[in-house]
PDB file of C-alpha atoms (C1' of nucleotides) in Angstrom:
ATOM      1  CA  MET A   1     209.245   2.670-128.224  1.00 96.00           C
ATOM      2  CA  LYS A   2     210.191   1.787-131.753  1.00 96.00           C
ATOM      3  CA  ASN A   3     213.812   1.330-132.816  1.00 97.00           C
ATOM      4  CA  THR A   4     216.007   0.539-135.824  1.00 97.00           C
ATOM      5  CA  ILE A   5     218.504  -1.621-134.061  1.00 98.00           C
ATOM      6  CA  ARG A   6     218.128  -4.545-136.461  1.00 97.00           C
ATOM      7  CA  ILE A   7     218.790  -2.287-139.455  1.00 97.00           C
ATOM      8  CA  GLU A   8     221.801  -0.634-137.811  1.00 97.00           C
ATOM      9  CA  ARG A   9     223.189  -3.988-136.886  1.00 97.00           C
ATOM     10  CA  ALA A  10     222.845  -5.020-140.472  1.00 96.00           C
ATOM     11  CA  VAL A  11     224.738  -1.936-141.613  1.00 96.00           C
ATOM     12  CA  LEU A  12     227.588  -2.764-139.271  1.00 96.00           C
ATOM     13  CA  ASN A  13     227.083  -6.527-139.892  1.00 96.00           C
ATOM     14  CA  ILE A  14     227.223  -7.442-136.225  1.00 97.00           C
ATOM     15  CA  SER A  15     225.221 -10.029-134.236  1.00 97.00           C
ATOM     16  CA  GLN A  16     223.063  -9.342-131.222  1.00 97.00           C
ATOM     17  CA  ALA A  17     225.808 -10.937-129.150  1.00 97.00           C
ATOM     18  CA  GLU A  18     228.415  -8.622-130.601  1.00 97.00           C
ATOM     19  CA  LEU A  19     226.333  -5.534-129.918  1.00 98.00           C
ATOM     20  CA  ALA A  20     225.608  -6.804-126.400  1.00 97.00           C
ATOM     21  CA  ASP A  21     229.326  -7.102-125.842  1.00 97.00           C
ATOM     22  CA  ARG A  22     230.045  -3.647-127.045  1.00 97.00           C
ATOM     23  CA  VAL A  23     227.482  -2.029-124.754  1.00 98.00           C
ATOM     24  CA  GLN A  24     228.073  -4.349-121.844  1.00 97.00           C
ATOM     25  CA  VAL A  25     224.719  -6.024-121.466  1.00 97.00           C
ATOM     26  CA  THR A  26     223.570  -9.582-122.164  1.00 97.00           C
ATOM     27  CA  ARG A  27     222.449 -10.832-125.498  1.00 97.00           C
ATOM     28  CA  GLN A  28     218.936 -11.331-124.128  1.00 97.00           C
ATOM     29  CA  THR A  29     218.705  -7.646-123.250  1.00 98.00           C
ATOM     30  CA  ILE A  30     219.552  -6.663-126.829  1.00 98.00           C
ATOM     31  CA  ASN A  31     217.113  -9.211-128.136  1.00 98.00           C
ATOM     32  CA  ALA A  32     214.309  -7.988-125.918  1.00 97.00           C
ATOM     33  CA  ILE A  33     214.827  -4.309-126.838  1.00 98.00           C
ATOM     34  CA  GLU A  34     215.220  -5.100-130.500  1.00 97.00           C
ATOM     35  CA  LEU A  35     211.895  -7.008-130.420  1.00 97.00           C
ATOM     36  CA  GLU A  36     210.388  -4.166-128.369  1.00 96.00           C
ATOM     37  CA  LYS A  37     209.501  -6.310-125.371  1.00 96.00           C
ATOM     38  CA  TYR A  38     210.542  -3.378-123.239  1.00 97.00           C
ATOM     39  CA  ALA A  39     212.283  -0.005-123.632  1.00 98.00           C
ATOM     40  CA  PRO A  40     215.932   0.457-122.558  1.00 98.00           C
ATOM     41  CA  SER A  41     217.341   2.735-119.917  1.00 98.00           C
ATOM     42  CA  ALA A  42     218.694   6.096-121.148  1.00 98.00           C
ATOM     43  CA  VAL A  43     222.207   4.894-120.480  1.00 98.00           C
ATOM     44  CA  LEU A  44     221.789   1.833-122.640  1.00 98.00           C
ATOM     45  CA  ALA A  45     219.981   3.769-125.388  1.00 98.00           C
ATOM     46  CA  MET A  46     222.856   6.192-125.548  1.00 98.00           C
ATOM     47  CA  LYS A  47     225.473   3.463-125.658  1.00 98.00           C
ATOM     48  CA  ILE A  48     223.609   1.680-128.427  1.00 98.00           C
ATOM     49  CA  ALA A  49     223.267   4.827-130.498  1.00 98.00           C
ATOM     50  CA  ARG A  50     226.914   5.620-129.943  1.00 98.00           C
ATOM     51  CA  VAL A  51     227.952   2.183-131.304  1.00 98.00           C
ATOM     52  CA  PHE A  52     225.927   3.027-134.471  1.00 98.00           C
ATOM     53  CA  GLY A  53     227.380   6.527-134.749  1.00 98.00           C
ATOM     54  CA  LYS A  54     223.904   8.000-134.484  1.00 98.00           C
ATOM     55  CA  LYS A  55     221.878  10.220-132.154  1.00 98.00           C
ATOM     56  CA  VAL A  56     219.462   8.517-129.799  1.00 98.00           C
ATOM     57  CA  GLU A  57     216.569  10.037-131.728  1.00 98.00           C
ATOM     58  CA  GLU A  58     217.849   8.451-134.916  1.00 98.00           C
ATOM     59  CA  VAL A  59     217.709   4.975-133.420  1.00 98.00           C
ATOM     60  CA  PHE A  60     214.785   5.207-130.995  1.00 98.00           C
ATOM     61  CA  GLU A  61     211.398   6.795-131.542  1.00 98.00           C
ATOM     62  CA  LEU A  62     208.738   7.634-128.986  1.00 98.00           C
ATOM     63  CA  GLU A  63     205.309   6.162-129.598  1.00 96.00           C
ATOM     64  CA  GLU A  64     201.795   7.210-128.542  1.00 92.00           C
ATOM     65  CA  GLY A  65     201.666   5.101-125.447  1.00 90.00           C
ATOM     66  CA  ASP A  66     205.100   6.224-124.166  1.00 94.00           C
TER      67      ASP A  66
ATOM     68  CA  MET B   1     224.795  10.237-115.971  1.00 96.00           C
ATOM     69  CA  LYS B   2     225.222  14.027-116.040  1.00 96.00           C
ATOM     70  CA  ASN B   3     222.563  16.395-117.274  1.00 98.00           C
ATOM     71  CA  THR B   4     221.785  20.066-117.878  1.00 98.00           C
ATOM     72  CA  ILE B   5     218.157  20.006-116.805  1.00 98.00           C
ATOM     73  CA  ARG B   6     218.552  22.767-114.301  1.00 97.00           C
ATOM     74  CA  ILE B   7     220.043  25.050-116.942  1.00 97.00           C
ATOM     75  CA  GLU B   8     217.442  24.188-119.556  1.00 98.00           C
ATOM     76  CA  ARG B   9     214.673  24.748-117.022  1.00 98.00           C
ATOM     77  CA  ALA B  10     216.143  28.153-116.341  1.00 97.00           C
ATOM     78  CA  VAL B  11     216.178  28.960-120.054  1.00 97.00           C
ATOM     79  CA  LEU B  12     212.488  28.085-120.270  1.00 97.00           C
ATOM     80  CA  ASN B  13     211.906  29.519-116.802  1.00 97.00           C
ATOM     81  CA  ILE B  14     209.863  26.558-115.623  1.00 97.00           C
ATOM     82  CA  SER B  15     209.786  24.813-112.317  1.00 97.00           C
ATOM     83  CA  GLN B  16     210.500  21.136-111.611  1.00 98.00           C
ATOM     84  CA  ALA B  17     206.784  20.703-111.130  1.00 97.00           C
ATOM     85  CA  GLU B  18     206.021  22.295-114.503  1.00 98.00           C
ATOM     86  CA  LEU B  19     208.529  20.100-116.243  1.00 98.00           C
ATOM     87  CA  ALA B  20     207.159  16.992-114.449  1.00 98.00           C
ATOM     88  CA  ASP B  21     203.731  17.942-115.693  1.00 97.00           C
ATOM     89  CA  ARG B  22     204.868  18.271-119.249  1.00 98.00           C
ATOM     90  CA  VAL B  23     206.544  14.853-119.318  1.00 98.00           C
ATOM     91  CA  GLN B  24     203.979  13.159-117.169  1.00 97.00           C
ATOM     92  CA  VAL B  25     206.019  12.138-114.187  1.00 98.00           C
ATOM     93  CA  THR B  26     205.973  13.266-110.582  1.00 98.00           C
ATOM     94  CA  ARG B  27     207.967  16.271-109.381  1.00 98.00           C
ATOM     95  CA  GLN B  28     210.112  13.958-107.243  1.00 98.00           C
ATOM     96  CA  THR B  29     211.212  12.039-110.301  1.00 98.00           C
ATOM     97  CA  ILE B  30     212.429  15.247-111.966  1.00 98.00           C
ATOM     98  CA  ASN B  31     214.134  16.331-108.777  1.00 98.00           C
ATOM     99  CA  ALA B  32     215.883  12.946-108.432  1.00 98.00           C
ATOM    100  CA  ILE B  33     217.154  12.954-112.007  1.00 98.00           C
ATOM    101  CA  GLU B  34     218.204  16.606-111.891  1.00 98.00           C
ATOM    102  CA  LEU B  35     220.220  15.870-108.735  1.00 97.00           C
ATOM    103  CA  GLU B  36     221.563  12.705-110.366  1.00 97.00           C
ATOM    104  CA  LYS B  37     220.215  10.342-107.755  1.00 96.00           C
ATOM    105  CA  TYR B  38     219.469   7.986-110.601  1.00 97.00           C
ATOM    106  CA  ALA B  39     219.345   7.988-114.440  1.00 98.00           C
ATOM    107  CA  PRO B  40     216.037   8.171-116.300  1.00 98.00           C
ATOM    108  CA  SER B  41     214.514   5.686-118.683  1.00 98.00           C
ATOM    109  CA  ALA B  42     215.120   6.263-122.363  1.00 98.00           C
ATOM    110  CA  VAL B  43     211.477   7.249-122.794  1.00 98.00           C
ATOM    111  CA  LEU B  44     211.722   9.910-120.105  1.00 98.00           C
ATOM    112  CA  ALA B  45     215.088  11.184-121.317  1.00 98.00           C
ATOM    113  CA  MET B  46     213.653  11.618-124.817  1.00 98.00           C
ATOM    114  CA  LYS B  47     210.537  13.426-123.485  1.00 98.00           C
ATOM    115  CA  ILE B  48     212.649  15.782-121.393  1.00 98.00           C
ATOM    116  CA  ALA B  49     215.007  16.590-124.297  1.00 98.00           C
ATOM    117  CA  ARG B  50     211.947  17.224-126.443  1.00 98.00           C
ATOM    118  CA  VAL B  51     210.522  19.746-124.050  1.00 98.00           C
ATOM    119  CA  PHE B  52     213.836  21.604-124.241  1.00 98.00           C
ATOM    120  CA  GLY B  53     213.947  21.387-128.052  1.00 98.00           C
ATOM    121  CA  LYS B  54     217.287  19.527-127.808  1.00 98.00           C
ATOM    122  CA  LYS B  55     218.755  16.103-128.633  1.00 98.00           C
ATOM    123  CA  VAL B  56     219.086  13.618-125.820  1.00 98.00           C
ATOM    124  CA  GLU B  57     222.878  13.926-126.118  1.00 98.00           C
ATOM    125  CA  GLU B  58     222.638  17.672-125.643  1.00 98.00           C
ATOM    126  CA  VAL B  59     220.872  17.247-122.302  1.00 98.00           C
ATOM    127  CA  PHE B  60     222.337  13.990-120.965  1.00 98.00           C
ATOM    128  CA  GLU B  61     225.950  12.843-120.980  1.00 98.00           C
ATOM    129  CA  LEU B  62     227.335   9.394-120.282  1.00 98.00           C
ATOM    130  CA  GLU B  63     229.934   9.177-117.555  1.00 96.00           C
ATOM    131  CA  GLU B  64     232.712   6.721-116.854  1.00 92.00           C
ATOM    132  CA  GLY B  65     230.765   4.453-114.587  1.00 90.00           C
ATOM    133  CA  ASP B  66     227.730   4.219-116.898  1.00 93.00           C
TER     134      ASP B  66
ATOM    135  C1'  DT C   1     225.554 -35.092-141.716  1.00 67.17           C
ATOM    136  C1'  DC C   2     227.726 -32.693-138.096  1.00 67.17           C
ATOM    137  C1'  DT C   3     228.993 -28.444-135.978  1.00 67.17           C
ATOM    138  C1'  DT C   4     228.668 -23.820-135.277  1.00 67.17           C
ATOM    139  C1'  DT C   5     226.452 -19.331-135.245  1.00 67.17           C
ATOM    140  C1'  DG C   6     222.532 -16.471-134.757  1.00 67.17           C
ATOM    141  C1'  DT C   7     218.113 -15.894-133.022  1.00 67.17           C
ATOM    142  C1'  DG C   8     213.704 -16.440-130.071  1.00 67.17           C
ATOM    143  C1'  DT C   9     211.952 -17.488-125.684  1.00 67.17           C
ATOM    144  C1'  DA C  10     210.892 -18.349-120.679  1.00 67.17           C
ATOM    145  C1'  DA C  11     211.017 -18.375-115.593  1.00 67.17           C
ATOM    146  C1'  DA C  12     213.131 -16.719-111.478  1.00 67.17           C
ATOM    147  C1'  DA C  13     216.086 -13.605-109.325  1.00 67.17           C
ATOM    148  C1'  DT C  14     218.069  -9.045-108.820  1.00 67.17           C
ATOM    149  C1'  DA C  15     218.676  -4.135-109.781  1.00 67.17           C
ATOM    150  C1'  DT C  16     216.809   0.104-110.828  1.00 67.17           C
ATOM    151  C1'  DA C  17     213.217   3.637-111.793  1.00 67.17           C
ATOM    152  C1'  DT C  18     208.993   5.732-110.503  1.00 67.17           C
ATOM    153  C1'  DT C  19     205.026   6.748-107.446  1.00 67.17           C
ATOM    154  C1'  DT C  20     202.868   8.037-103.240  1.00 67.17           C
ATOM    155  C1'  DT C  21     202.673  10.418 -99.085  1.00 67.17           C
ATOM    156  C1'  DA C  22     204.654  13.415 -96.245  1.00 67.17           C
ATOM    157  C1'  DC C  23     207.543  16.789 -94.147  1.00 67.17           C
ATOM    158  C1'  DA C  24     211.558  20.271 -93.928  1.00 67.17           C
ATOM    159  C1'  DT C  25     213.992  24.025 -95.913  1.00 67.17           C
ATOM    160  C1'  DT C  26     214.950  27.919 -98.878  1.00 67.17           C
ATOM    161  C1'  DA C  27     213.667  31.707-101.723  1.00 67.17           C
ATOM    162  C1'  DT C  28     210.329  35.299-103.260  1.00 67.17           C
ATOM    163  C1'  DG C  29     206.825  38.532-103.050  1.00 67.17           C
ATOM    164  C1'  DT C  30     203.637  41.452-100.383  1.00 67.17           C
TER     165       DT C  30
ATOM    166  C1'  DA D   1     206.618  39.313 -90.635  1.00 67.17           C
ATOM    167  C1'  DC D   2     203.677  36.523 -93.296  1.00 67.17           C
ATOM    168  C1'  DA D   3     202.252  33.779 -97.117  1.00 67.17           C
ATOM    169  C1'  DT D   4     203.396  31.192-100.975  1.00 67.17           C
ATOM    170  C1'  DA D   5     206.165  28.857-104.410  1.00 67.17           C
ATOM    171  C1'  DA D   6     210.038  26.036-105.240  1.00 67.17           C
ATOM    172  C1'  DT D   7     213.128  22.730-103.863  1.00 67.17           C
ATOM    173  C1'  DG D   8     215.337  18.791-101.134  1.00 67.17           C
ATOM    174  C1'  DT D   9     214.540  14.572 -98.982  1.00 67.17           C
ATOM    175  C1'  DA D  10     212.897   9.990 -97.185  1.00 67.17           C
ATOM    176  C1'  DA D  11     210.514   5.474 -96.597  1.00 67.17           C
ATOM    177  C1'  DA D  12     207.592   2.148 -98.486  1.00 67.17           C
ATOM    178  C1'  DA D  13     205.250   0.354-102.349  1.00 67.17           C
ATOM    179  C1'  DT D  14     204.982  -0.680-107.163  1.00 67.17           C
ATOM    180  C1'  DA D  15     206.603  -0.983-111.950  1.00 67.17           C
ATOM    181  C1'  DT D  16     210.081  -1.943-115.067  1.00 67.17           C
ATOM    182  C1'  DA D  17     214.703  -3.272-116.779  1.00 67.17           C
ATOM    183  C1'  DT D  18     218.427  -6.528-116.678  1.00 67.17           C
ATOM    184  C1'  DT D  19     220.750 -10.835-115.502  1.00 67.17           C
ATOM    185  C1'  DT D  20     221.140 -15.730-115.224  1.00 67.17           C
ATOM    186  C1'  DT D  21     220.412 -20.164-116.769  1.00 67.17           C
ATOM    187  C1'  DA D  22     218.570 -22.962-119.957  1.00 67.17           C
ATOM    188  C1'  DC D  23     216.445 -24.790-123.997  1.00 67.17           C
ATOM    189  C1'  DA D  24     214.543 -24.764-128.983  1.00 67.17           C
ATOM    190  C1'  DC D  25     214.988 -23.732-133.760  1.00 67.17           C
ATOM    191  C1'  DA D  26     216.829 -22.078-138.194  1.00 67.17           C
ATOM    192  C1'  DA D  27     220.588 -21.047-141.212  1.00 67.17           C
ATOM    193  C1'  DA D  28     225.270 -21.766-142.891  1.00 67.17           C
ATOM    194  C1'  DG D  29     229.509 -23.916-143.550  1.00 67.17           C
ATOM    195  C1'  DA D  30     232.752 -27.867-143.258  1.00 67.17           C
TER     196       DA D  30
END
DNA sequence: TCTTTGTGTAAAATATATTTTACATTATGT
DNA sequence: ACATAATGTAAAATATATTTTACACAAAGA
């Protein structure tokens, strides 16, 4: 599961901690998803996309293995 | 996490088993999500929306508690 | 240089999603 | 009435996501 979280964070100029705060998870969770250590839940993916003012599909992309 | 899976299935006229097949999960998983016993992963939510030719946000909706 | 902020990481614990197997119920068609 | 397809459900096992606590490192500013 690819994502553009790092880029979208840069657009908003917010830290991983700030994003974590806004979607109510820990900073480590944001870090893990951003580095693609695992894929988020649908709830979290929707919250993250919402912070960025984007659709889920604009932030997250399915890969072959998914 | 609300969803319109039942309606979208009706539009396509496919069973829970058929949808499960198309997104590569078990029929019970589709049933549980459709009845909102739990929320799907982001990967599964995206696959389901894709089958319906819709955006994730058109099929799934965040609720207060989420 | 010292302090602060942002990021990467790791192990253990907990929460949640998904599978497997199995059975019951409801609807549909013949 | 009978057969079949579709749905609801449940318990146990497994997989995966998330939290918690903690530490290391790099960059930036005072």
